[in-house]
Coordinates of C-alpha atoms in Angstrom, one line a residue:
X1 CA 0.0 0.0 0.0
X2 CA 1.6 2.9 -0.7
X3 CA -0.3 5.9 0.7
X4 CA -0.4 3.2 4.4
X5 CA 2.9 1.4 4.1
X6 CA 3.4 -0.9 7.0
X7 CA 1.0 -1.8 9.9
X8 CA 1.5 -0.2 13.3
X9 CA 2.9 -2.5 16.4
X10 CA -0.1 -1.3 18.4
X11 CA -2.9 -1.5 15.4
X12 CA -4.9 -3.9 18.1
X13 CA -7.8 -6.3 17.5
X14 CA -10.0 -4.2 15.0
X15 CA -9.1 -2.4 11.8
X16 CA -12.0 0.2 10.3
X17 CA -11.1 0.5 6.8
X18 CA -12.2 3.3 4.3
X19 CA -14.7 5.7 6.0
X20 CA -17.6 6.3 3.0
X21 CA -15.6 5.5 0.0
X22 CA -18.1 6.4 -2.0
X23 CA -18.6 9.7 -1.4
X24 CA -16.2 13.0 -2.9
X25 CA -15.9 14.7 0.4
X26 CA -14.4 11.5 2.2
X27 CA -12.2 8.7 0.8
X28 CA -13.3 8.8 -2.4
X29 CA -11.7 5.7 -3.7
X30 CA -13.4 3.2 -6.5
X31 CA -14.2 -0.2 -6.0
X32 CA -11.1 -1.6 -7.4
X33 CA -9.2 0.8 -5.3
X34 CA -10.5 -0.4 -2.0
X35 CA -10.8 -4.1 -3.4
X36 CA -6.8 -4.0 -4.4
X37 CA -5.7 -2.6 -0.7
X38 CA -8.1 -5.1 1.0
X39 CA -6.4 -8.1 0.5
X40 CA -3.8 -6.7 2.1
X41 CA -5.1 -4.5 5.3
X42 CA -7.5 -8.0 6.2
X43 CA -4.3 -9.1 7.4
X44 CA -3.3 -6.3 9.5
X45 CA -5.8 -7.2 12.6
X46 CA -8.2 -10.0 13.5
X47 CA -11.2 -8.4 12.4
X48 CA -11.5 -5.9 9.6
X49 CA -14.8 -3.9 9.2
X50 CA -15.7 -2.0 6.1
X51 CA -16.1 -0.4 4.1
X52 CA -18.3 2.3 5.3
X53 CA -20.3 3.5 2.9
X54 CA -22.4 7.1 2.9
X55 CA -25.1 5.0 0.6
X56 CA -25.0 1.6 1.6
X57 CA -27.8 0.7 -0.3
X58 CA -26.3 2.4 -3.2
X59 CA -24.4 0.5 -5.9
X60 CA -21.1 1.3 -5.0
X61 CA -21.6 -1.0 -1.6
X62 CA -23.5 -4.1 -3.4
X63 CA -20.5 -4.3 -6.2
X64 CA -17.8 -4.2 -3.4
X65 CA -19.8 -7.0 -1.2
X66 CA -20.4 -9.0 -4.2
X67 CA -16.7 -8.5 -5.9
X68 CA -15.3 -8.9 -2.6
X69 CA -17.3 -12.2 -1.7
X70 CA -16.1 -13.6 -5.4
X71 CA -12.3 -12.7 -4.5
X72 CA -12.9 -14.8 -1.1
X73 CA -11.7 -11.6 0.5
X74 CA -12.9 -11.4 4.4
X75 CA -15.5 -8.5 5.7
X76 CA -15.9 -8.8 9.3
X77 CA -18.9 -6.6 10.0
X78 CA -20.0 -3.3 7.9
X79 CA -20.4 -0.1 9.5
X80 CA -23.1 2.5 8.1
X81 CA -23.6 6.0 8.0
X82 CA -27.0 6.9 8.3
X83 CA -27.9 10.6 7.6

């Protein structure tokens, strides 16, 4: 990853990855961005939760859970914004 580089010592238990993705005004990454740094940061703790979307009923979410689920990738839990 080269925006992250290496995991901290101290990371602990849980990793929350991407914080609405999906929206300009936040992460703002695509779906093959996240997809491509997930393999890697679901090995950085236990338990990974993400991504979390702005719209998770929007598009954006169902491809990632269903291109994540065909890549065998792990997704702990989901965390929502609800505005």
């Amino acid at each position: 990853l080269k925006r992250i580089g290496t995991p901290p010592a101290d990371l602990g238990p849980v990793l929350l990855a991407f914080n609405e993705p999906d929206f300009k005004g936040q992460a703002n990454r695509s779906v093959d961005e996240v997809l491509e740094e997930w393999a890697t940061l679901q090995d950085w703790a236990p338990r990974i939760g993400g991504p979390h979307p702005a719209r998770p009923l929007d598009t954006w979410m169902r491809e990632f859970v269903r291109r994540a689920d065909e890549a065998k990738l792990r997704v702990d839990f989901v965390g929502v914004h609800w505005y």
